[in-house]
Amino acid sequence: MSSLRSGERRGCLQIQETVAIAFSLLYSCIALLPRISNNFCSTVFFREPDAFSEDSTPLISSTAGLIRGTASMDLQGRAVPSVDRLRVLLMFFHTMAQIMAEQEVENLSGLSTNPEKDIFVVRENGTTCLMAEFAAKFIVPYDVWASNYVDLITEQADIALTRGAEVRGRCGHSESELQVFWVDRAYALTMLFVKESHNMSKGPEGTWRLSKVQFVYDSSEKTHFKDAVSAGKHTANSHHLSALVTPAGKSYECQAQQTISLASSDPQKTVTMILSAVHIQPFDIISDFVFSEEHKCPVDEREQLEETLPLILGLILGLVIVVTLAIYHVHHKMTANQVQIPRDRSQYKHMG
C-alpha cells in the first residue's frame, strides 16, 4: 500500500512539474511579444491545433488551444492590450501551477526515543527541504477571579507540544516556514526562517536564522486553562528576533534549553517559549532525511568544555607526577655510586 501511494505521489509530482514548466515557458514567450516584430510566439500559439506536429503532447495542444481561444476574442481590438491581457492570464496560470507543486509534510515524532521531542519533515517536489527536531513548551500566564470575585490573580498554564500534531510548511530560497497545530487547533506554532547572504571578505558566505515565532492559543481550552478571564483566542509574537544563527549549509543543534519571550495580545502578558533538544535545518539539505554538518550552540560548546576540562586537567596532573617520579629515579641512580664527602673534617684522615 505504501509503495502504491508513493507511486501515485510521484506521478502527481511529474504532472504538476510538467504543468509548471509549460506555463513558465508560455509566460516567458508572451512577455517577449511586444519586442518581437514578427510575432513569433503568436504564430506558434495562435494557429490551429492541427498545425502542431503529431508528436506534440496533448498538454501543449490543449494549452495552445486555450490561449488561441482567449486571444481570438481580443484580436478584434488593439494588439497591445490583447498581449497584456494574455500575459495576466498566463501569470495567473503560472502562479496556480506553483501552488499546485505538491508539498509533503510528515510528522515523524514516533521515531524519536525522547517522548517529549517531535520530528517534522517538509518535502517539496520529492526532496527534503526542511527538517526540524525539538521539544517545545510554552508557559502562558492568564487571569482568573480570586475567591472574592473582585480581584484578579494570575495563574500559569504549561502547554507542551504533543505528538500527533498537524504540521504544514513551505520552503523557499531565502525564506522557509514551519506551522504546527495540536489539540484540535487550539494551539498553533509558526516558525519563520530567513537566509541572508554576506560579503565573503568579511566572514562566512551566508547565514540562516529564526526570525519570527508566533504562538496562537485558546484560553477557553479546558485542559490547560481553568476558568480563565477573557477566555478566547490570543496571539503571542516575537519582537526583533534573531535566534539559532547558523552558517549557510549547516544544521543547528543545541541540547540545552533556550527561552524566547513572546508578547501576547492578552494585555500585559508575556508568553515564554522553551526549546530543548533542538536540531533544525530549513535550507540547503543535500541528502533526503539527513541533516548536514552540525553547528553547535555556544551553550553546548561551553558545557562540553566543562565536561572535558576536568579530564584534561587530570591527565596533565598525572603526566606531571609521572615525569617527576622519573626524574627523581634517574637522579637517584646517578648519585648512588658517587663518593660521599664527610661533613666532619676529623673523618678526612680515614680517607685515602
CSV table of C-alpha atoms in Angstrom, one decimal:
chain,number,residue,atom,x,y,z
A,1,MET,CA,0.0,0.0,0.0
A,2,SER,CA,2.8,2.4,0.9
A,3,SER,CA,4.6,1.7,-2.4
A,4,LEU,CA,1.4,2.3,-4.3
A,5,ARG,CA,0.8,5.7,-2.6
A,6,SER,CA,4.4,6.6,-3.2
A,7,GLY,CA,4.0,5.8,-6.9
A,8,GLU,CA,0.8,7.9,-7.1
A,9,ARG,CA,2.6,10.8,-5.4
A,10,ARG,CA,5.5,10.6,-7.9
A,11,GLY,CA,3.0,10.6,-10.8
A,12,CYS,CA,1.2,13.6,-9.4
A,13,LEU,CA,4.5,15.4,-8.9
A,14,GLN,CA,5.6,14.7,-12.5
A,15,ILE,CA,2.3,16.0,-13.9
A,16,GLN,CA,2.5,19.2,-11.7
A,17,GLU,CA,6.1,19.8,-12.6
A,18,THR,CA,5.2,19.5,-16.3
A,19,VAL,CA,2.3,22.0,-15.9
A,20,ALA,CA,4.6,24.4,-14.1
A,21,ILE,CA,7.3,24.2,-16.7
A,22,ALA,CA,4.8,24.6,-19.6
A,23,PHE,CA,3.2,27.7,-18.1
A,24,SER,CA,6.6,29.2,-17.2
A,25,LEU,CA,7.6,28.8,-20.9
A,26,LEU,CA,4.4,30.3,-22.1
A,27,TYR,CA,4.7,33.3,-19.9
A,28,SER,CA,8.3,33.9,-20.8
A,29,CYS,CA,7.4,33.7,-24.5
A,30,ILE,CA,4.4,36.0,-24.2
A,31,ALA,CA,6.5,38.6,-22.2
A,32,LEU,CA,8.7,39.0,-25.3
A,33,LEU,CA,5.8,39.6,-27.7
A,34,PRO,CA,5.9,43.4,-27.8
A,35,ARG,CA,9.6,43.2,-28.6
A,36,ILE,CA,9.4,40.8,-31.5
A,37,SER,CA,8.3,42.3,-34.7
A,38,ASN,CA,7.3,39.2,-36.5
A,39,ASN,CA,5.2,38.0,-33.5
A,40,PHE,CA,6.9,34.6,-33.5
A,41,CYS,CA,5.1,33.4,-30.4
A,42,SER,CA,1.8,34.5,-31.9
A,43,THR,CA,2.3,32.2,-34.9
A,44,VAL,CA,3.1,29.4,-32.5
A,45,PHE,CA,0.3,29.7,-30.1
A,46,PHE,CA,-2.5,31.3,-32.2
A,47,ARG,CA,-2.5,28.8,-35.1
A,48,GLU,CA,-5.0,26.0,-35.3
A,49,PRO,CA,-4.5,22.9,-33.0
A,50,ASP,CA,-4.0,20.6,-36.0
A,51,ALA,CA,-1.0,22.7,-37.1
A,52,PHE,CA,1.1,21.1,-34.3
A,53,SER,CA,3.3,18.1,-35.1
A,54,GLU,CA,2.0,14.7,-34.4
A,55,ASP,CA,4.4,14.2,-31.6
A,56,SER,CA,3.2,17.2,-29.7
A,57,THR,CA,1.9,16.4,-26.2
A,58,PRO,CA,-1.8,16.8,-25.5
A,59,LEU,CA,-0.9,19.2,-22.7
A,60,ILE,CA,0.8,21.6,-25.1
A,61,SER,CA,-2.0,21.3,-27.7
A,62,SER,CA,-4.8,21.9,-25.2
A,63,THR,CA,-2.9,24.8,-23.7
A,64,ALA,CA,-2.3,26.4,-27.0
A,65,GLY,CA,-6.0,26.0,-27.9
A,66,LEU,CA,-6.9,27.7,-24.7
A,67,ILE,CA,-4.6,30.6,-25.4
A,68,ARG,CA,-5.7,30.8,-29.0
A,69,GLY,CA,-9.4,30.9,-28.0
A,70,THR,CA,-8.7,33.6,-25.3
A,71,ALA,CA,-6.6,35.7,-27.6
A,72,SER,CA,-9.1,35.5,-30.6
A,73,MET,CA,-11.6,37.4,-28.6
A,74,ASP,CA,-9.2,40.2,-28.1
A,75,LEU,CA,-7.8,40.3,-31.6
A,76,GLN,CA,-10.8,42.4,-32.7
A,77,GLY,CA,-9.4,45.2,-30.5
A,78,ARG,CA,-5.9,46.5,-30.3
A,79,ALA,CA,-2.9,44.2,-30.4
A,80,VAL,CA,-1.1,45.5,-27.4
A,81,PRO,CA,-4.0,45.2,-24.9
A,82,SER,CA,-4.6,41.7,-26.0
A,83,VAL,CA,-1.0,40.8,-25.2
A,84,ASP,CA,-1.3,42.4,-21.8
A,85,ARG,CA,-4.5,40.5,-21.0
A,86,LEU,CA,-2.9,37.3,-22.2
A,87,ARG,CA,0.2,38.0,-20.1
A,88,VAL,CA,-2.1,38.5,-17.0
A,89,LEU,CA,-3.9,35.2,-17.8
A,90,LEU,CA,-0.6,33.3,-18.1
A,91,MET,CA,0.7,34.9,-14.9
A,92,PHE,CA,-2.4,33.6,-13.1
A,93,PHE,CA,-1.8,30.1,-14.5
A,94,HIS,CA,1.9,30.2,-13.6
A,95,THR,CA,1.0,31.1,-10.0
A,96,MET,CA,-1.6,28.4,-9.8
A,97,ALA,CA,0.9,25.9,-11.2
A,98,GLN,CA,3.4,26.8,-8.5
A,99,ILE,CA,0.8,26.5,-5.8
A,100,MET,CA,-0.1,23.1,-7.2
A,101,ALA,CA,3.5,21.9,-6.7
A,102,GLU,CA,3.0,19.3,-4.0
A,103,GLN,CA,4.5,19.7,-0.6
A,104,GLU,CA,4.6,16.6,1.5
A,105,VAL,CA,4.7,17.3,5.2
A,106,GLU,CA,5.4,14.4,7.6
A,107,ASN,CA,5.3,14.1,11.4
A,108,LEU,CA,7.9,11.5,12.3
A,109,SER,CA,7.8,12.1,16.1
A,110,GLY,CA,7.1,8.4,16.6
A,111,LEU,CA,10.7,7.6,15.6
A,112,SER,CA,12.1,9.7,18.4
A,113,THR,CA,13.3,7.9,21.6
A,114,ASN,CA,12.6,11.1,23.5
A,115,PRO,CA,8.8,11.2,24.3
A,116,GLU,CA,8.9,15.0,24.5
A,117,LYS,CA,10.7,15.6,21.2
A,118,ASP,CA,8.9,16.0,17.9
A,119,ILE,CA,10.3,15.4,14.4
A,120,PHE,CA,8.9,17.3,11.4
A,121,VAL,CA,9.9,17.0,7.7
A,122,VAL,CA,8.8,19.1,4.8
A,123,ARG,CA,9.4,17.7,1.3
A,124,GLU,CA,8.9,19.7,-1.9
A,125,ASN,CA,8.8,18.0,-5.3
A,126,GLY,CA,10.1,14.8,-3.7
A,127,THR,CA,13.1,16.3,-2.0
A,128,THR,CA,13.5,17.1,1.7
A,129,CYS,CA,13.8,20.9,2.1
A,130,LEU,CA,13.2,21.4,5.9
A,131,MET,CA,13.8,19.2,8.9
A,132,ALA,CA,13.2,20.0,12.5
A,133,GLU,CA,13.6,18.1,15.7
A,134,PHE,CA,12.8,19.8,19.0
A,135,ALA,CA,10.9,19.7,22.3
A,136,ALA,CA,8.8,22.8,22.9
A,137,LYS,CA,6.9,24.0,25.9
A,138,PHE,CA,5.0,27.3,26.5
A,139,ILE,CA,4.4,29.0,29.8
A,140,VAL,CA,1.3,31.1,29.4
A,141,PRO,CA,0.1,33.5,32.2
A,142,TYR,CA,-3.6,34.1,32.4
A,143,ASP,CA,-6.0,35.8,34.8
A,144,VAL,CA,-8.6,34.1,37.0
A,145,TRP,CA,-11.0,35.5,39.5
A,146,ALA,CA,-10.0,35.4,43.2
A,147,SER,CA,-12.3,33.8,45.8
A,148,ASN,CA,-13.9,37.1,46.4
A,149,TYR,CA,-14.8,37.5,42.7
A,150,VAL,CA,-13.4,41.1,42.9
A,151,ASP,CA,-9.7,40.7,42.5
A,152,LEU,CA,-7.8,39.0,39.7
A,153,ILE,CA,-4.9,36.6,40.3
A,154,THR,CA,-2.5,35.3,37.7
A,155,GLU,CA,-2.1,31.6,37.0
A,156,GLN,CA,0.2,29.8,34.6
A,157,ALA,CA,-0.5,27.2,32.0
A,158,ASP,CA,2.3,24.8,30.9
A,159,ILE,CA,1.5,23.8,27.3
A,160,ALA,CA,3.7,21.2,25.7
A,161,LEU,CA,3.9,20.4,22.0
A,162,THR,CA,2.4,16.9,21.9
A,163,ARG,CA,3.0,14.1,19.4
A,164,GLY,CA,0.5,13.6,16.6
A,165,ALA,CA,0.4,17.3,15.9
A,166,GLU,CA,-0.8,18.5,12.5
A,167,VAL,CA,2.1,20.1,10.5
A,168,ARG,CA,2.4,22.3,7.5
A,169,GLY,CA,5.3,24.0,5.9
A,170,ARG,CA,6.8,25.8,2.9
A,171,CYS,CA,10.3,26.1,1.5
A,172,GLY,CA,11.9,28.9,-0.4
A,173,HIS,CA,15.4,30.1,-1.5
A,174,SER,CA,15.6,32.7,1.2
A,175,GLU,CA,12.6,32.1,3.4
A,176,SER,CA,11.0,28.9,4.9
A,177,GLU,CA,8.2,28.4,7.3
A,178,LEU,CA,7.0,25.6,9.7
A,179,GLN,CA,3.5,25.5,11.1
A,180,VAL,CA,2.3,23.1,13.8
A,181,PHE,CA,-1.2,22.7,15.2
A,182,TRP,CA,-2.3,20.5,18.1
A,183,VAL,CA,-5.3,19.8,20.5
A,184,ASP,CA,-7.9,20.3,17.7
A,185,ARG,CA,-6.1,23.5,16.6
A,186,ALA,CA,-6.5,25.2,20.0
A,187,TYR,CA,-2.8,25.8,19.7
A,188,ALA,CA,-0.7,26.8,16.7
A,189,LEU,CA,3.0,27.4,16.4
A,190,THR,CA,4.6,29.2,13.4
A,191,MET,CA,8.4,29.5,13.0
A,192,LEU,CA,9.8,31.6,10.2
A,193,PHE,CA,13.4,31.1,9.0
A,194,VAL,CA,15.3,33.5,6.7
A,195,LYS,CA,18.6,33.1,4.9
A,196,GLU,CA,20.9,36.0,4.4
A,197,SER,CA,24.0,36.5,2.2
A,198,HIS,CA,27.1,38.3,3.4
A,199,ASN,CA,30.3,39.6,1.9
A,200,MET,CA,32.7,36.7,1.8
A,201,SER,CA,35.6,39.0,2.6
A,202,LYS,CA,34.0,39.8,6.0
A,203,GLY,CA,33.2,36.2,7.0
A,204,PRO,CA,31.0,33.3,6.0
A,205,GLU,CA,29.2,33.3,2.7
A,206,GLY,CA,25.9,33.5,4.4
A,207,THR,CA,23.8,32.5,7.5
A,208,TRP,CA,20.3,31.5,8.3
A,209,ARG,CA,18.3,32.3,11.5
A,210,LEU,CA,15.0,32.0,13.2
A,211,SER,CA,13.5,35.5,12.5
A,212,LYS,CA,9.9,35.2,13.8
A,213,VAL,CA,7.9,33.0,16.2
A,214,GLN,CA,4.1,33.2,16.6
A,215,PHE,CA,2.1,31.2,19.1
A,216,VAL,CA,-1.7,31.2,18.9
A,217,TYR,CA,-3.5,29.8,21.9
A,218,ASP,CA,-7.1,29.4,23.0
A,219,SER,CA,-7.6,30.1,26.7
A,220,SER,CA,-11.1,28.6,26.6
A,221,GLU,CA,-9.5,25.2,26.2
A,222,LYS,CA,-10.1,23.4,29.5
A,223,THR,CA,-7.2,21.0,29.6
A,224,HIS,CA,-4.6,23.7,30.4
A,225,PHE,CA,-6.7,26.7,31.4
A,226,LYS,CA,-9.1,26.7,34.4
A,227,ASP,CA,-11.8,29.4,34.4
A,228,ALA,CA,-9.7,32.0,32.5
A,229,VAL,CA,-11.0,35.5,32.4
A,230,SER,CA,-11.4,36.9,28.9
A,231,ALA,CA,-11.2,33.4,27.5
A,232,GLY,CA,-10.7,33.1,23.8
A,233,LYS,CA,-8.0,33.2,21.1
A,234,HIS,CA,-4.8,35.1,21.8
A,235,THR,CA,-1.7,35.6,19.7
A,236,ALA,CA,1.8,35.9,21.0
A,237,ASN,CA,4.6,37.2,18.7
A,238,SER,CA,8.3,37.6,19.0
A,239,HIS,CA,9.9,41.0,18.6
A,240,HIS,CA,13.0,41.6,16.5
A,241,LEU,CA,14.0,38.0,16.9
A,242,SER,CA,17.4,36.7,15.7
A,243,ALA,CA,17.9,33.2,17.1
A,244,LEU,CA,19.5,29.9,16.1
A,245,VAL,CA,22.0,31.8,13.9
A,246,THR,CA,23.8,29.2,11.8
A,247,PRO,CA,26.3,29.3,8.8
A,248,ALA,CA,24.6,28.5,5.5
A,249,GLY,CA,24.7,24.9,4.5
A,250,LYS,CA,24.8,23.6,8.1
A,251,SER,CA,22.2,22.4,10.6
A,252,TYR,CA,21.7,23.9,14.1
A,253,GLU,CA,22.0,21.6,17.1
A,254,CYS,CA,21.5,22.5,20.7
A,255,GLN,CA,20.6,20.2,23.6
A,256,ALA,CA,20.4,22.9,26.2
A,257,GLN,CA,17.3,24.8,27.0
A,258,GLN,CA,16.7,28.1,25.2
A,259,THR,CA,13.9,30.6,26.0
A,260,ILE,CA,12.2,33.0,23.7
A,261,SER,CA,9.8,35.7,25.0
A,262,LEU,CA,6.6,36.4,23.1
A,263,ALA,CA,4.4,39.4,23.6
A,264,SER,CA,0.8,38.3,23.9
A,265,SER,CA,-2.4,40.1,22.7
A,266,ASP,CA,-3.7,39.4,26.2
A,267,PRO,CA,-2.9,42.7,27.8
A,268,GLN,CA,0.3,42.8,29.9
A,269,LYS,CA,1.1,39.1,29.4
A,270,THR,CA,4.3,37.6,28.1
A,271,VAL,CA,4.4,34.0,26.9
A,272,THR,CA,7.7,32.1,27.4
A,273,MET,CA,8.7,29.5,24.8
A,274,ILE,CA,11.2,26.9,26.0
A,275,LEU,CA,13.1,24.9,23.3
A,276,SER,CA,15.3,22.0,24.0
A,277,ALA,CA,16.9,19.1,22.1
A,278,VAL,CA,16.9,21.2,19.0
A,279,HIS,CA,18.2,20.1,15.6
A,280,ILE,CA,16.9,22.2,12.7
A,281,GLN,CA,17.9,22.8,9.1
A,282,PRO,CA,15.5,24.9,6.9
A,283,PHE,CA,17.8,25.4,3.9
A,284,ASP,CA,20.3,23.6,1.7
A,285,ILE,CA,19.6,20.0,2.7
A,286,ILE,CA,21.7,17.8,0.5
A,287,SER,CA,20.5,14.2,1.3
A,288,ASP,CA,16.9,13.1,1.9
A,289,PHE,CA,16.1,12.9,5.7
A,290,VAL,CA,19.7,13.6,6.6
A,291,PHE,CA,21.0,16.7,8.4
A,292,SER,CA,24.1,18.5,7.1
A,293,GLU,CA,27.1,19.2,9.3
A,294,GLU,CA,26.1,20.4,12.8
A,295,HIS,CA,26.7,23.9,14.1
A,296,LYS,CA,26.7,23.6,17.9
A,297,CYS,CA,25.2,26.3,20.0
A,298,PRO,CA,27.6,28.2,22.4
A,299,VAL,CA,25.9,26.7,25.5
A,300,ASP,CA,26.5,23.2,24.3
A,301,GLU,CA,30.1,24.0,23.4
A,302,ARG,CA,30.6,25.5,26.9
A,303,GLU,CA,29.0,22.5,28.6
A,304,GLN,CA,31.2,20.2,26.5
A,305,LEU,CA,34.3,22.1,27.6
A,306,GLU,CA,33.2,22.0,31.2
A,307,GLU,CA,32.8,18.2,30.9
A,308,THR,CA,36.2,17.6,29.3
A,309,LEU,CA,38.2,20.2,31.2
A,310,PRO,CA,38.4,18.1,34.5
A,311,LEU,CA,39.6,15.1,32.4
A,312,ILE,CA,42.2,17.2,30.7
A,313,LEU,CA,43.5,18.6,34.0
A,314,GLY,CA,43.6,15.1,35.5
A,315,LEU,CA,45.7,13.9,32.6
A,316,ILE,CA,48.0,16.8,32.8
A,317,LEU,CA,48.4,16.3,36.6
A,318,GLY,CA,49.1,12.6,36.1
A,319,LEU,CA,51.7,13.3,33.5
A,320,VAL,CA,53.4,15.8,35.8
A,321,ILE,CA,53.6,13.2,38.6
A,322,VAL,CA,55.0,10.5,36.2
A,323,VAL,CA,57.6,12.9,34.9
A,324,THR,CA,58.6,14.0,38.4
A,325,LEU,CA,59.0,10.4,39.6
A,326,ALA,CA,61.0,9.5,36.5
A,327,ILE,CA,63.4,12.5,37.1
A,328,TYR,CA,63.8,11.5,40.7
A,329,HIS,CA,64.5,7.9,39.9
A,330,VAL,CA,67.2,8.9,37.3
A,331,HIS,CA,68.8,11.4,39.6
A,332,HIS,CA,68.9,8.8,42.5
A,333,LYS,CA,70.6,6.3,40.3
A,334,MET,CA,73.2,8.8,39.0
A,335,THR,CA,74.1,9.9,42.6
A,336,ALA,CA,74.1,6.5,44.3
A,337,ASN,CA,77.7,5.5,43.1
A,338,GLN,CA,79.4,8.8,43.9
A,339,VAL,CA,81.8,9.1,46.9
A,340,GLN,CA,80.2,10.8,49.8
A,341,ILE,CA,82.4,13.5,51.2
A,342,PRO,CA,82.1,13.6,55.0
A,343,ARG,CA,81.0,16.8,56.5
A,344,ASP,CA,83.1,16.3,59.7
A,345,ARG,CA,86.8,17.3,58.9
A,346,SER,CA,88.0,14.8,61.5
A,347,GLN,CA,86.9,12.0,59.3
A,348,TYR,CA,89.2,13.1,56.4
A,349,LYS,CA,92.2,11.1,57.9
A,350,HIS,CA,90.3,7.8,57.2
A,351,MET,CA,90.0,8.7,53.5
A,352,GLY,CA,92.7,7.8,51.1
